[in-house]
Amino acid sequence: MADTLVIVESPAKAKTIGKYLGSKYIVKASMGHVRDLPKSQTGVDVSNGFEPKYITIRGKGDVLKALKDAAKKVKKVYLAADPDREGEAIAWHLAQYLGLDLTQPLRVVFNEITKDAIKEAFKHPRHINMDLVNAQQARRILDRLVGYNISPILWKKVRKGLSAGRVQSVTVKLIMDREREIQQFIPEEYWTIASKLISNGKEFEAKFYGYGDEKVELQTEADVQEVYKRMADQPYVVQKVTKRERKRNPAPPFITSSLQQEAARKLNFRTAKTMRIAQELYEGIDVGNKEGAVGLITYMRTDSTRISVTAQEEAKEYILEKFGAEYVLAEQRTQAKNENAQDAHEAIRPTAVMRTPDEIKEFLSRDQLRLYRLIWERFLASQMSSAVLDTMSVDIAAGDVTFRATGSKVKFPGFMKVYIEGNDDGTEEESFLPPIEEGQTLEQKEIEPSQHFTQPPPRYSEARLVKTLEERGIGRPSTYAPTLETVQKRGYVALEEKRFIPTELGEIVITLMEEFFPEILDVEFTAHMENGLDSIEEGIANWVEVLDAFYGDFAKRVSFAEEEMKEVELKDEESDETCELCGRVMVYKLGRFGKFLACSGFPDCRNTKPIVKEIGVKCPQCETGEIIERKSKKSRIFYGCNQYPECDFVSWDKPISRPCPKCASMLVEKKRKKQGVSVACTKCDYQEEADS
C-alpha cells in the first residue's frame, strides 16, 4: 500500500521516477506551474511590500484537486520539481496549496533521473529554500512591473497588442544596434597577393607579408604594383623555417548556452527546439527491457562545466577500453568560470557514458539521437587527452619582398578522434606544407593579386545572439529560448537567412524606449538587476529591498511617458498588387511566420495571401506554370508550381532555367555546407563543380 506521494512537473518524469521508487510511492505530475499572477491585472500590491496576488492557473483546477485528494490519503508528501529557481517556486506553490508543513524536509532534488541518483536524493530531503523562491518571485514581479506598466503605453501610443519586457527589450536593442552598425559601416579597400609555389614537386600557397621583417598592408592597386616592381625577376628563396609542436585542448562539456549555440551550428536547431528535446532526454526515454525508462542526460539548465568524480571515472574507463591509455586524460583540466555563473549544477552530460548513441539509437527519434550524440561526444572529448599538432611557418624572400606560408597537421589526434567544436564561421581544415629547407630556391607556378573590402559585423544568428546575451550577463540560461521566441512573435524582429533583423515596428518601439525608459535598455543595468536576483538567491539581499530600489525611479518614468510620449502612426507598406475581392491596394503585414499580403480595406475586407517570389523558371511538369519559392510550416524554403493544386510539382532544391546538356531534364542547385553550391541534373548523373 502506497503511503508516500511524490509530485513532479511532467508525466514523463513521473513515469521514470515511479519505476525507481517502487510500490510504496505514488508519483503524480503537476503539469508545470500551478499558480501565477493574474493576466487581467498587474497582480502586485506595490504599496504593501510588493505583495503578489497569486491565482490558480486556468485549467489547473482539476489537476490540483487530484493532487489534494491524493495528499489526503498518504502519510508523507515530497515535492520533486526541477533543481532550479522555477522548480523551487513550483514546490513552494504546491506546498501552499496543499497546506503542507514548511518546517518539514519535504523537498527532494536531483541532477539526473537515474536509479542511483533518485534513491540517494530521497535519503536526503531538505526544506524548501525560500531564498530560491524569493529570487524567482522577485524576477516574476520585476518582469510584471516592467511589462504591465510599459505595454499599455505602447498600446495607446503605437499599436494594440505590443509588449515590453525587461530582457526582451534589451535583446531587440542589441539586434537594432547591430543593424545600425551595418548601415553606418564604410567599407575600406585592401589587397592580398597569393603566390603558388612548388617544393619537391608539391604545390603550396604563400601570401605576401611585407618588406623584409616589416609587415605591410596593401591598401590600393598601386601598392600591389610596387610589390611586383620590387620583386621583378627575383628568385623565391626560403629564408626561415619555423617548426613547433602545439597542444590543442577540447571544449569543456556543455552548459545551457553552449548547447544552444552548438546545436544551432551543427544540427540547425532553433533554441526552443534544443531545449524541448533536451528536456525529453532529461526526463526519461524508454530504452528497452534492459533498463526501461531512464533519464539520458543530466539537468539541462546549468551554467557550470563542473563534472562529478563518478562521471570522470566512468569516462576514463570507457576511453581506456575504447581508445587506449594515451587517450586518457592524465589530470582534470581547470575550466575558467564565468563571473556570472551560479555553478549550482553539473555540466550537461550523459548520465552513463557507457550508454552510447549507437546502442540506444533504435529507441530515439532522429532529433533526439542527434542531440544526444552531440552531448555524449562533447562530454567524452572533454575527458580525453589533448591533441598534438605539428605547425610550420615559412618565410620566403623574392628580393626584399617577403611571403609567408603556414600549415599544420595532426601528430596525435587525442580528443579530436571523437569531437571538434564548431564555430560561427565554419571549422577550418588543418593543412600541412611539403618538405621545405632554409636556403632552398622554389619554383613559382603563378601569382595572383586579389581586391577585397572590409565587411561590416555580421547580423546575429541565434547562436551568436545567445553567446552575446550570456557574455553580457543578460538573462539566465532558462530565459534565452523564450526570449528569442517572444521578440519574433511580437513582430519586433524577423529571421531572414537565419539572421535576425529588426522590423520597422521593432525600431519604433526601441526608439521610444530609448527616450523614455533608457535604463530598461541599458545592458549594464539589466546585468546589474540579474546580479541583484542572484544576491537574493544567495541570501545576501532582501527581495523587497531589491524591487524597491528599482521601482521608485521607474514609476516616475512611467508617469512621464504617459504624459509626454507622442502617438506614432505606423503606416503599412503598399505593394504593387490589388485585392482580387474588392480592388483595394494590398499592403505588407508582418505575422508570426514572416511577411504576407493583406487587403488595405481591413476589416471590411479580410483577404490575405502569401508573398509570391518567382525565380524565372517554367514548371517542368505542367510546362505552363511558373516555379515560385515557398515556405513549409517549419519555415524551410522549397520550390513549387504556382498552379498548385492543379500541378503538384515540388522540389527542395532550387531549379535553374537552363536544361541538362546531357539529357535535357531539369537542373537544380545543390547546397553543401563545405563545398558550396553545385549544379546537378534531377534525372541523370550530370553534375557541375561547386561554386564556393
XYZ file of C-alpha atoms in Angstrom, residues 152-690:
539
model
C -0.300 49.793 -22.039
C 1.586 52.950 -23.051
C 2.789 51.257 -26.245
C -0.761 50.032 -26.910
C -2.041 53.586 -26.669
C 0.773 55.381 -28.493
C 1.782 52.851 -31.178
C -0.393 49.777 -31.697
C -2.569 47.373 -29.724
C -1.039 44.059 -28.759
C 2.503 45.325 -28.178
C 4.533 44.412 -25.133
C 7.758 45.421 -23.441
C 9.874 43.099 -21.342
C 12.981 43.602 -19.278
C 15.139 41.046 -21.140
C 13.300 41.012 -24.479
C 13.691 44.786 -24.935
C 17.463 44.612 -24.436
C 17.606 41.709 -26.881
C 15.805 43.721 -29.570
C 18.101 46.689 -28.897
C 21.178 44.520 -29.438
C 19.760 43.424 -32.795
C 18.888 47.003 -33.730
C 22.283 48.373 -32.659
C 23.962 45.763 -34.862
C 21.766 46.826 -37.793
C 22.786 50.454 -37.231
C 26.451 49.406 -37.248
C 25.909 47.645 -40.556
C 24.121 50.619 -42.111
C 26.791 53.082 -40.961
C 29.686 50.859 -41.954
C 32.042 52.295 -44.571
C 33.976 49.559 -46.378
C 37.702 50.024 -46.866
C 39.676 48.612 -49.769
C 42.596 46.263 -49.245
C 44.553 43.787 -51.363
C 46.259 40.445 -50.874
C 48.777 38.648 -53.065
C 48.921 34.852 -53.150
C 51.805 33.075 -54.833
C 51.544 29.390 -55.707
C 54.958 27.786 -55.277
C 56.376 24.300 -55.769
C 58.735 22.423 -53.428
C 59.853 18.882 -54.179
C 57.110 18.552 -56.770
C 54.312 19.585 -54.379
C 52.332 22.806 -54.668
C 51.539 25.154 -51.779
C 50.446 28.753 -51.308
C 52.364 31.626 -49.719
C 50.899 35.077 -49.076
C 52.553 38.496 -49.229
C 53.751 39.530 -45.760
C 55.764 42.718 -46.247
C 59.247 44.036 -46.925
C 61.988 42.251 -45.038
C 60.747 41.683 -41.466
C 58.282 44.600 -41.618
C 54.613 43.668 -42.121
C 52.943 45.839 -44.791
C 49.228 46.274 -45.541
C 48.289 46.645 -49.211
C 45.542 49.245 -49.497
C 45.455 50.075 -53.217
C 46.286 48.546 -56.574
C 49.281 50.914 -56.701
C 50.649 49.168 -53.585
C 50.353 45.848 -55.441
C 52.259 47.236 -58.437
C 55.015 48.418 -56.090
C 55.365 44.832 -54.789
C 55.590 43.495 -58.344
C 58.194 46.103 -59.201
C 60.395 45.255 -56.199
C 60.275 41.501 -56.746
C 60.653 41.551 -60.562
C 62.787 38.650 -61.838
C 63.872 37.766 -58.283
C 64.002 34.069 -57.283
C 61.934 32.760 -54.359
C 64.405 31.762 -51.651
C 63.431 30.197 -48.329
C 64.742 32.492 -45.576
C 63.412 30.854 -42.407
C 61.575 27.671 -41.480
C 59.998 27.510 -38.018
C 58.586 24.230 -36.705
C 56.692 23.910 -33.467
C 54.603 21.387 -31.617
C 51.314 22.798 -30.358
C 48.755 21.313 -27.985
C 45.036 21.808 -28.550
C 42.567 21.270 -25.729
C 38.946 20.168 -26.161
C 35.966 22.370 -25.447
C 34.505 21.905 -21.943
C 31.277 19.909 -21.519
C 28.086 21.741 -22.414
C 26.334 24.352 -20.357
C 22.893 25.578 -21.458
C 24.099 28.419 -23.659
C 26.909 26.460 -25.347
C 24.497 23.578 -26.052
C 22.088 26.007 -27.708
C 24.907 27.506 -29.778
C 26.422 24.210 -30.923
C 23.021 22.664 -31.717
C 22.320 25.694 -33.915
C 25.679 25.368 -35.709
C 25.830 21.612 -36.172
C 22.207 20.454 -36.118
C 20.461 23.597 -37.385
C 18.183 23.516 -34.301
C 16.340 26.588 -33.109
C 16.977 27.428 -29.450
C 13.469 26.410 -28.344
C 13.774 23.068 -30.145
C 17.101 22.316 -28.475
C 15.641 22.905 -25.019
C 12.486 20.888 -25.756
C 14.452 17.841 -26.897
C 16.967 18.192 -24.051
C 14.021 18.189 -21.609
C 12.806 14.914 -23.143
C 16.253 13.349 -22.790
C 16.488 14.523 -19.175
C 13.031 13.372 -18.086
C 13.420 9.863 -19.430
C 13.273 7.729 -22.566
C 12.271 4.061 -22.632
C 15.382 2.258 -23.906
C 14.000 -1.270 -23.852
C 13.530 -4.113 -21.399
C 17.057 -3.960 -20.035
C 16.605 -0.535 -18.416
C 13.147 0.733 -19.364
C 12.567 4.458 -18.969
C 15.728 6.298 -17.901
C 16.988 9.863 -17.927
C 19.705 10.024 -20.576
C 21.302 13.370 -19.692
C 21.804 15.462 -16.573
C 19.781 18.615 -15.927
C 19.966 20.879 -18.965
C 19.625 24.302 -17.335
C 23.071 24.965 -15.935
C 25.926 27.439 -16.248
C 28.605 25.178 -14.735
C 31.193 22.999 -16.514
C 31.797 21.016 -13.338
C 31.788 17.194 -13.636
C 31.322 14.686 -10.796
C 34.191 12.379 -9.872
C 31.980 9.357 -10.633
C 31.352 10.588 -14.183
C 35.061 11.311 -14.656
C 35.999 7.781 -13.610
C 33.355 6.223 -15.834
C 34.606 8.257 -18.827
C 38.208 7.270 -18.042
C 37.261 3.580 -18.032
C 35.445 3.886 -21.377
C 38.267 5.854 -23.063
C 40.897 3.386 -21.841
C 38.947 0.428 -23.210
C 37.899 2.077 -26.499
C 40.942 4.165 -27.469
C 43.892 3.175 -25.264
C 45.913 4.657 -22.410
C 47.403 7.510 -24.460
C 43.903 8.979 -24.917
C 43.113 9.048 -21.191
C 43.241 12.476 -19.550
C 46.084 12.407 -17.007
C 44.770 15.265 -14.850
C 41.464 17.139 -14.891
C 41.647 20.488 -16.664
C 40.765 23.655 -14.774
C 37.991 25.456 -16.625
C 37.682 29.243 -16.434
C 34.485 30.118 -14.598
C 32.153 32.778 -15.983
C 31.821 35.538 -13.384
C 28.024 35.431 -13.843
C 27.815 31.643 -13.345
C 25.830 30.275 -10.384
C 27.594 26.872 -10.502
C 24.578 25.211 -8.914
C 24.603 22.043 -11.032
C 26.950 19.877 -13.031
C 27.565 20.419 -16.726
C 25.214 18.767 -19.224
C 26.478 15.231 -19.770
C 25.166 11.714 -20.420
C 24.020 10.026 -17.235
C 26.009 6.960 -18.333
C 28.828 7.300 -20.853
C 28.653 3.522 -21.449
C 25.174 4.144 -22.903
C 26.498 5.090 -26.339
C 24.353 6.758 -29.005
C 24.627 3.724 -31.304
C 23.429 1.360 -28.586
C 20.155 3.247 -27.975
C 19.502 4.808 -31.390
C 16.554 2.488 -32.100
C 14.711 3.965 -29.102
C 15.238 7.630 -30.014
C 13.695 9.856 -32.648
C 16.082 11.268 -35.253
C 16.358 14.621 -33.473
C 16.682 13.047 -30.017
C 19.530 10.876 -31.291
C 21.322 13.801 -32.935
C 21.199 15.925 -29.775
C 22.135 13.019 -27.504
C 25.094 12.192 -29.755
C 26.227 15.824 -29.616
C 26.077 15.869 -25.781
C 27.712 12.436 -25.467
C 30.581 13.229 -27.846
C 31.248 16.646 -26.313
C 31.426 15.198 -22.804
C 33.627 12.272 -23.818
C 36.013 14.554 -25.739
C 36.284 16.871 -22.704
C 37.655 13.917 -20.709
C 40.270 12.930 -23.305
C 43.902 13.915 -23.754
C 44.877 16.986 -25.753
C 45.552 16.810 -29.483
C 49.129 17.468 -30.622
C 49.688 19.426 -33.849
C 52.877 19.967 -35.800
C 52.900 23.549 -37.045
C 55.210 25.044 -39.636
C 55.830 28.656 -40.695
C 57.995 29.530 -43.707
C 59.316 32.976 -44.695
C 60.220 33.245 -48.388
C 62.089 36.176 -49.932
C 61.827 37.458 -53.515
C 64.350 40.299 -53.346
C 63.295 42.331 -50.317
C 59.669 41.161 -50.654
C 58.624 38.587 -48.034
C 55.960 35.932 -48.485
C 54.798 33.702 -45.645
C 53.245 30.237 -45.676
C 51.831 28.441 -42.646
C 50.440 24.991 -42.117
C 49.838 22.286 -39.586
C 48.919 18.645 -39.349
C 47.685 16.381 -36.626
C 50.521 14.490 -34.955
C 48.328 12.915 -32.273
C 44.508 13.323 -32.532
C 43.628 12.978 -28.845
C 40.080 14.250 -28.272
C 39.729 15.054 -31.987
C 39.078 11.331 -32.526
C 35.634 11.986 -31.090
C 34.599 15.638 -31.448
C 35.704 19.074 -32.642
C 33.800 22.188 -31.600
C 32.193 24.194 -34.375
C 32.254 27.956 -34.789
C 30.000 30.541 -36.389
C 32.263 30.879 -39.425
C 32.757 27.181 -40.128
C 35.507 24.862 -38.943
C 38.833 25.358 -40.647
C 40.552 22.277 -42.024
C 44.114 21.576 -40.994
C 46.686 21.745 -43.831
C 50.391 20.970 -43.963
C 53.257 22.220 -46.108
C 55.544 19.980 -48.193
C 59.172 19.430 -47.072
C 60.990 22.800 -47.244
C 64.541 23.689 -46.198
C 66.168 27.058 -45.454
C 68.153 28.376 -48.417
C 66.044 26.378 -50.880
C 65.017 28.078 -54.137
C 61.355 27.476 -55.005
C 59.627 27.325 -58.358
C 56.752 29.752 -58.936
C 53.663 28.374 -60.634
C 51.537 31.544 -60.577
C 50.926 34.720 -58.612
C 47.534 36.304 -58.145
C 46.512 39.618 -56.524
C 43.001 39.933 -55.047
C 40.998 43.035 -54.203
C 38.914 42.940 -51.035
C 36.755 45.266 -48.990
C 36.338 45.155 -45.228
C 32.984 43.708 -44.153
C 30.545 45.057 -41.575
C 29.895 42.992 -38.432
C 27.536 40.104 -39.204
C 23.902 40.119 -38.166
C 23.129 37.952 -35.169
C 22.346 34.298 -35.691
C 20.565 32.561 -32.808
C 23.869 31.034 -31.701
C 25.746 34.334 -31.813
C 22.941 36.181 -30.010
C 22.753 33.599 -27.204
C 26.520 33.862 -26.783
C 26.291 37.669 -26.574
C 23.450 37.567 -24.024
C 25.456 35.168 -21.875
C 28.701 37.137 -22.104
C 26.963 40.371 -21.136
C 25.053 38.888 -18.226
C 21.607 39.473 -19.738
C 19.032 36.954 -18.550
C 19.898 33.435 -17.477
C 20.122 30.085 -19.347
C 16.426 29.303 -18.896
C 15.375 32.686 -20.384
C 17.162 32.598 -23.757
C 14.783 30.327 -25.688
C 11.501 32.021 -24.590
C 13.033 35.478 -25.116
C 14.006 34.760 -28.731
C 10.553 33.281 -29.390
C 8.793 36.310 -27.886
C 10.629 39.013 -29.841
C 9.720 37.228 -33.074
C 6.078 36.639 -32.128
C 5.666 40.325 -31.269
C 6.959 41.282 -34.717
C 9.931 43.253 -33.349
C 12.492 41.203 -35.263
C 12.421 38.813 -38.198
C 14.676 35.883 -39.025
C 15.956 36.076 -42.597
C 18.512 33.556 -43.864
C 18.990 32.510 -40.216
C 19.957 36.045 -39.182
C 17.951 38.482 -37.043
C 16.930 41.854 -38.482
C 14.806 44.464 -36.697
C 11.425 45.294 -38.202
C 10.057 48.817 -38.569
C 7.835 48.129 -35.574
C 10.837 46.975 -33.538
C 12.782 50.129 -34.420
C 9.865 52.372 -33.439
C 9.339 50.651 -30.078
C 13.046 50.639 -29.194
C 13.465 54.295 -30.249
C 10.604 55.271 -27.928
C 12.008 53.212 -25.078
C 15.466 54.723 -25.585
C 13.889 58.116 -24.977
C 11.552 57.289 -22.095
C 12.969 54.132 -20.462
C 16.727 54.217 -21.110
C 17.592 52.148 -18.027
C 15.447 49.226 -19.256
C 17.542 49.108 -22.436
C 20.853 49.612 -20.680
C 22.835 46.369 -20.859
C 24.808 47.187 -17.718
C 21.619 47.996 -15.805
C 19.990 44.733 -16.909
C 23.088 42.738 -15.892
C 23.077 44.595 -12.549
C 19.473 43.539 -11.965
C 20.434 39.913 -12.672
C 23.172 40.223 -10.056
C 20.581 41.558 -7.623
C 18.409 38.497 -8.203
C 21.455 36.290 -7.684
C 22.120 38.057 -4.384
C 18.578 37.220 -3.262
C 19.157 33.561 -4.136
C 22.387 33.559 -2.123
C 20.600 35.030 0.891
C 22.633 38.255 0.747
C 19.871 40.671 -0.332
C 16.233 41.133 0.644
C 13.898 40.683 -2.334
C 11.574 43.546 -1.333
C 14.514 45.959 -0.999
C 15.857 44.975 -4.436
C 12.453 45.673 -6.026
C 12.019 48.907 -4.073
C 15.402 50.229 -5.270
C 14.276 49.705 -8.856
C 10.652 50.791 -8.674
C 10.972 54.360 -7.382
C 12.672 55.868 -10.456
C 10.817 53.506 -12.777
C 7.400 54.701 -11.581
C 8.430 58.304 -12.320
C 9.495 57.262 -15.830
C 6.105 55.621 -16.409
C 4.205 58.776 -15.342
C 6.394 60.954 -17.565
C 5.933 58.646 -20.576
C 2.151 58.565 -20.152
C 2.082 62.352 -20.423
C 4.841 63.134 -22.894
C 5.073 60.207 -25.348
C 3.507 61.208 -28.670
C 1.342 58.867 -30.707
C 3.108 57.184 -33.611
C 1.310 56.454 -36.860
C 2.572 53.143 -38.176
C 1.714 53.026 -41.863
C 1.607 49.779 -43.791
C 3.888 49.498 -46.820
C 1.868 49.333 -50.025
C 2.526 46.631 -52.632
C 2.010 46.668 -56.408
C -0.843 44.188 -56.146
C -4.565 44.854 -55.864
C -7.074 42.808 -53.921
C -8.943 40.453 -56.251
C -12.005 40.604 -53.958
C -12.545 44.354 -53.582
C -9.954 46.106 -55.792
C -8.139 47.936 -52.989
C -4.357 48.038 -52.717
C -2.717 45.104 -50.919
C -0.279 46.039 -48.140
C 2.578 44.178 -46.484
C 1.897 42.842 -42.990
C 4.218 41.063 -40.612
C 2.914 37.929 -38.950
C 4.403 35.219 -36.794
C 5.775 33.421 -39.861
C 7.057 36.498 -41.691
C 5.610 38.961 -44.175
C 2.350 38.419 -46.049
C -0.062 40.489 -48.150
C -3.342 41.774 -46.719
C -6.083 43.962 -48.106
C -5.827 47.604 -47.045
C -9.616 47.589 -46.613
C -9.436 45.532 -43.403
C -11.736 44.946 -41.507
C -14.284 45.372 -44.344
C -12.212 43.007 -46.490
C -10.173 40.290 -44.790
C -8.408 38.938 -47.865
C -4.812 37.802 -47.267
C -2.306 35.844 -49.351
C 1.344 34.848 -49.199
C 4.068 36.852 -50.913
C 4.980 35.014 -54.099
C 8.619 35.046 -55.173
C 9.125 33.899 -58.755
C 12.534 32.530 -59.765
C 12.124 32.827 -63.548
C 11.797 29.091 -64.284
C 8.929 27.355 -66.092
C 7.406 24.339 -64.362
C 8.915 21.170 -65.922
C 5.826 19.130 -65.033
C 2.876 21.109 -66.397
C 5.018 23.373 -68.659
C 2.571 26.279 -68.225
C 3.055 27.348 -64.616
C 5.939 29.285 -63.037
C 8.163 27.934 -60.269
C 7.845 30.023 -57.101
C 9.631 29.996 -53.757
C 7.517 28.776 -50.848
C 7.954 28.057 -47.144
C 6.969 24.929 -45.256
C 5.246 25.030 -41.861
C 8.699 24.795 -40.285
C 9.906 27.793 -42.381
C 12.051 25.627 -44.647
C 12.245 27.007 -48.207
C 11.078 24.791 -51.069
C 10.000 25.341 -54.677
C 6.663 24.560 -56.289
C 4.418 25.363 -59.229
C 2.166 28.418 -58.970
C -0.660 26.356 -60.497
C -0.994 24.256 -57.319
C -3.208 22.280 -56.606
C -3.724 21.603 -60.325
C 0.030 20.927 -60.609
C 1.739 19.288 -57.628
C 5.399 19.774 -58.653
C 7.712 20.445 -55.650
C 11.483 20.483 -55.108
C 13.678 21.168 -52.064
C 16.493 22.175 -54.447
C 16.245 25.419 -56.423
C 15.574 24.783 -60.142
C 17.555 26.802 -62.705
C 16.427 27.965 -66.134
C 18.795 26.030 -68.416
C 18.259 22.305 -69.150
C 20.727 19.487 -68.576
C 23.176 19.375 -71.520
C 23.246 15.587 -71.266
C 19.555 14.591 -71.105
C 17.631 17.927 -71.279
C 16.000 17.366 -67.868
C 15.761 19.992 -65.106
C 18.935 21.232 -63.400
C 18.882 22.267 -59.731
C 21.230 23.982 -57.306
C 22.612 21.687 -54.604
C 23.771 23.474 -51.455
C 26.507 21.778 -49.480
C 27.916 23.308 -46.308
C 31.613 22.911 -47.116
C 31.660 22.523 -50.899
C 29.380 25.482 -51.686
C 26.679 25.450 -54.395
C 26.873 22.946 -57.242
C 24.534 22.212 -60.150
C 23.139 18.720 -60.748
C 20.592 17.038 -63.006
C 17.431 15.601 -61.451
C 17.402 12.595 -63.780
C 20.927 11.656 -64.919
C 24.393 11.761 -63.322
C 25.382 15.143 -64.836
C 26.982 17.481 -62.279
C 28.939 20.724 -62.332
C 31.655 21.664 -59.860
C 30.631 23.600 -56.774
